[in-house]
Amino acid sequence: MILLSPHTDTVFNNPKIAYRDGVHQGLLDNFIGVLVCYLALYQHEGMRRLEREGHVRIYHNRGEEYGYLSDDAPVLDAEEDVVIVVDVCAHDAYADLDVSFENIFEFPELEDIVDELRNEGFRIGTKPYTGDEADADEAFSWVEKGIPVLSFIIPVQAPENNWHRIQCDNTVANEVVERAAQCLARLVLHTL
């Protein structure tokens, strides 16, 4: 089973979110991750079928920003299950990428999957799990449990590369969101 995990907590209450002229604006962490996850599910019949059959589940962690899994985190089997953490990040290193796969830990056959996705035209960055606290996200909690995981990172634009700005002035174009949703669906389908 593949667990898609776009967290739903925010770094402060009442975040501002807007959409205008094809661009999302505001505190996009993790509104965009949730949106991408559901777009991937809704726009692909194969994804909807896999969810109905129990091969794909969605879990909304509420503790990621604080470094833990919520009490309602599903119990997974390291031999049978994998987790795809769906999140956003801002950095100049993402300028030429559609998405980045980060904190990769024992994710099965990922090299072949990345090659296939790149052959399909997706621009993907990759970064293995190192345990470096500068890279900490929800994936670290799954690694502690021994569950294969990767963080599926959607690039957003943020002043000073700070996607948690209280000014809520991050942006991401709808084309980036759509492309990320397509890539997420393809990743899931290739993984199964």
Short mmCIF file of C-alpha atoms in Angstrom, two decimals:
data_model
loop_
_atom_site.label_atom_id
_atom_site.label_comp_id
_atom_site.label_asym_id
_atom_site.label_seq_id
_atom_site.Cartn_x
_atom_site.Cartn_y
_atom_site.Cartn_z
CA MET A 1 0.00 0.00 0.00
CA ILE A 2 1.11 3.55 -0.72
CA LEU A 3 0.32 6.13 1.93
CA LEU A 4 0.12 9.67 0.54
CA SER A 5 0.78 12.07 3.41
CA PRO A 6 0.17 15.77 2.77
CA HIS A 7 0.17 17.36 6.22
CA THR A 8 -2.61 19.77 7.12
CA ASP A 9 -1.14 21.72 10.01
CA THR A 10 0.13 25.25 9.50
CA VAL A 11 2.88 27.24 11.14
CA PHE A 12 0.38 29.84 12.35
CA ASN A 13 -3.38 30.22 12.57
CA ASN A 14 -5.64 31.75 9.92
CA PRO A 15 -3.26 31.65 6.96
CA LYS A 16 -4.10 33.86 4.00
CA ILE A 17 -4.61 31.99 0.72
CA ALA A 18 -5.69 33.48 -2.61
CA TYR A 19 -5.82 32.62 -6.30
CA ARG A 20 -5.59 35.24 -9.02
CA ASP A 21 -4.48 35.26 -12.64
CA GLY A 22 -3.46 31.60 -12.50
CA VAL A 23 -1.29 31.98 -9.39
CA HIS A 24 -1.86 30.72 -5.85
CA GLN A 25 -0.63 33.14 -3.19
CA GLY A 26 -0.33 33.03 0.58
CA LEU A 27 0.87 30.54 3.15
CA LEU A 28 1.05 27.62 0.75
CA ASP A 29 2.51 25.11 3.25
CA ASN A 30 0.82 22.75 2.99
CA PHE A 31 -2.28 23.88 1.12
CA ILE A 32 -0.49 23.13 -2.16
CA GLY A 33 0.61 19.66 -1.00
CA VAL A 34 -3.00 18.76 -0.14
CA LEU A 35 -4.24 20.22 -3.43
CA VAL A 36 -1.67 18.29 -5.48
CA CYS A 37 -2.50 15.07 -3.68
CA TYR A 38 -6.22 15.33 -4.41
CA LEU A 39 -5.73 16.54 -7.98
CA ALA A 40 -3.61 13.44 -8.63
CA LEU A 41 -6.38 11.29 -7.18
CA TYR A 42 -9.33 13.03 -8.88
CA GLN A 43 -7.79 13.44 -12.33
CA HIS A 44 -6.69 9.85 -12.87
CA GLU A 45 -9.13 6.94 -12.93
CA GLY A 46 -6.33 4.50 -12.06
CA MET A 47 -5.58 6.46 -8.89
CA ARG A 48 -9.25 6.50 -7.87
CA ARG A 49 -9.51 2.75 -8.45
CA LEU A 50 -6.35 2.07 -6.43
CA GLU A 51 -7.72 4.16 -3.56
CA ARG A 52 -11.06 2.32 -3.62
CA GLU A 53 -9.23 -1.03 -3.62
CA GLY A 54 -7.06 -0.02 -0.64
CA HIS A 55 -3.74 0.18 -2.51
CA VAL A 56 -3.53 3.95 -1.94
CA ARG A 57 -4.51 5.79 1.25
CA ILE A 58 -4.35 9.43 2.22
CA TYR A 59 -3.28 10.52 5.69
CA HIS A 60 -3.18 14.14 6.88
CA ASN A 61 -0.57 14.45 9.59
CA ARG A 62 -1.16 17.40 11.90
CA GLY A 63 2.23 17.41 13.60
CA GLU A 64 4.74 17.68 10.78
CA GLU A 65 5.63 21.31 11.40
CA TYR A 66 6.42 20.38 14.98
CA GLY A 67 8.49 17.30 14.17
CA TYR A 68 6.15 14.44 14.98
CA LEU A 69 3.37 12.25 13.61
CA SER A 70 -0.16 12.78 14.89
CA ASP A 71 -1.62 10.24 17.31
CA ASP A 72 -3.81 8.91 14.51
CA ALA A 73 -0.85 7.93 12.29
CA PRO A 74 -1.54 4.61 10.57
CA VAL A 75 0.46 1.55 11.55
CA LEU A 76 2.39 0.42 8.48
CA ASP A 77 4.37 -2.68 7.50
CA ALA A 78 7.92 -2.05 6.23
CA GLU A 79 7.63 -5.07 3.92
CA GLU A 80 4.29 -4.08 2.36
CA ASP A 81 3.91 -0.30 2.58
CA VAL A 82 5.66 2.88 1.46
CA VAL A 83 4.99 6.53 2.31
CA ILE A 84 5.08 9.52 -0.01
CA VAL A 85 5.17 12.70 2.06
CA VAL A 86 3.74 15.52 -0.08
CA ASP A 87 5.06 18.95 0.87
CA VAL A 88 6.35 22.28 -0.46
CA CYS A 89 9.68 24.05 -0.27
CA ALA A 90 11.29 27.18 -1.67
CA HIS A 91 14.89 27.43 -2.82
CA ASP A 92 16.80 28.53 -5.90
CA ALA A 93 17.88 24.89 -6.38
CA TYR A 94 14.30 24.07 -7.50
CA ALA A 95 14.25 26.66 -10.30
CA ASP A 96 14.50 24.11 -13.12
CA LEU A 97 12.57 21.26 -11.47
CA ASP A 98 8.96 20.14 -11.59
CA VAL A 99 9.37 18.33 -8.25
CA SER A 100 12.08 16.93 -6.02
CA PHE A 101 12.21 13.53 -4.30
CA GLU A 102 14.01 14.03 -1.01
CA ASN A 103 14.75 12.15 2.20
CA ILE A 104 14.63 8.96 0.16
CA PHE A 105 14.81 5.94 2.47
CA GLU A 106 14.62 2.37 1.14
CA PHE A 107 11.99 3.34 -1.45
CA PRO A 108 11.77 0.32 -3.78
CA GLU A 109 13.06 0.53 -7.35
CA LEU A 110 13.18 4.31 -7.20
CA GLU A 111 16.10 4.70 -9.60
CA ASP A 112 14.14 2.91 -12.35
CA ILE A 113 11.01 4.90 -11.55
CA VAL A 114 12.90 8.22 -11.71
CA ASP A 115 14.41 7.20 -15.06
CA GLU A 116 10.93 6.38 -16.41
CA LEU A 117 9.50 9.67 -15.14
CA ARG A 118 12.36 11.63 -16.66
CA ASN A 119 11.79 9.80 -19.95
CA GLU A 120 8.18 11.00 -19.71
CA GLY A 121 9.53 14.57 -19.52
CA PHE A 122 9.37 15.29 -15.78
CA ARG A 123 12.23 17.33 -14.35
CA ILE A 124 13.00 15.65 -11.02
CA GLY A 125 15.64 16.31 -8.39
CA THR A 126 16.64 13.58 -5.97
CA LYS A 127 18.26 13.62 -2.55
CA PRO A 128 18.71 10.61 -0.23
CA TYR A 129 17.90 10.57 3.46
CA THR A 130 21.03 11.55 5.42
CA GLY A 131 19.61 12.29 8.85
CA ASP A 132 20.85 15.90 8.60
CA GLU A 133 18.49 17.96 10.79
CA ALA A 134 18.56 20.76 8.22
CA ASP A 135 16.50 18.43 5.98
CA ALA A 136 14.09 17.27 8.70
CA ASP A 137 10.48 16.74 7.70
CA GLU A 138 7.78 14.13 8.25
CA ALA A 139 9.88 11.52 6.42
CA PHE A 140 12.22 11.40 9.42
CA SER A 141 9.39 9.99 11.57
CA TRP A 142 8.73 7.22 9.04
CA VAL A 143 12.45 6.44 8.84
CA GLU A 144 12.47 5.99 12.63
CA LYS A 145 9.73 3.39 12.16
CA GLY A 146 11.71 1.68 9.38
CA ILE A 147 9.09 2.44 6.72
CA PRO A 148 10.28 3.14 3.13
CA VAL A 149 9.60 6.80 2.41
CA LEU A 150 10.36 9.77 0.22
CA SER A 151 9.35 13.40 0.41
CA PHE A 152 7.66 14.63 -2.77
CA ILE A 153 8.55 18.32 -2.78
CA ILE A 154 6.66 20.89 -4.84
CA PRO A 155 8.62 24.09 -5.44
CA VAL A 156 7.00 27.39 -4.50
CA GLN A 157 8.42 30.89 -4.73
CA ALA A 158 9.03 32.70 -1.47
CA PRO A 159 10.92 35.87 -0.61
CA GLU A 160 14.20 34.98 1.06
CA ASN A 161 13.33 31.30 0.32
CA ASN A 162 11.24 31.36 3.49
CA TRP A 163 7.98 29.51 2.78
CA HIS A 164 6.79 30.08 6.39
CA ARG A 165 6.74 33.87 6.17
CA ILE A 166 4.09 35.51 8.32
CA GLN A 167 3.47 37.91 5.41
CA CYS A 168 1.81 35.01 3.51
CA ASP A 169 3.38 36.16 0.25
CA ASN A 170 4.52 32.88 -1.30
CA THR A 171 3.36 32.08 -4.82
CA VAL A 172 3.05 29.14 -7.18
CA ALA A 173 1.59 29.08 -10.69
CA ASN A 174 -1.24 26.70 -11.54
CA GLU A 175 0.98 25.08 -14.20
CA VAL A 176 3.43 24.02 -11.48
CA VAL A 177 0.58 22.56 -9.41
CA GLU A 178 -0.87 20.66 -12.38
CA ARG A 179 2.53 19.29 -13.39
CA ALA A 180 3.24 18.16 -9.82
CA ALA A 181 -0.15 16.38 -9.66
CA GLN A 182 0.60 14.56 -12.91
CA CYS A 183 4.02 13.54 -11.61
CA LEU A 184 2.58 12.31 -8.30
CA ALA A 185 0.02 10.14 -10.11
CA ARG A 186 2.74 8.72 -12.35
CA LEU A 187 5.00 8.03 -9.33
CA VAL A 188 2.22 6.11 -7.57
CA LEU A 189 1.33 4.12 -10.67
CA HIS A 190 4.99 3.27 -11.39
CA THR A 191 5.54 2.26 -7.76
CA LEU A 192 2.62 -0.18 -7.70
#
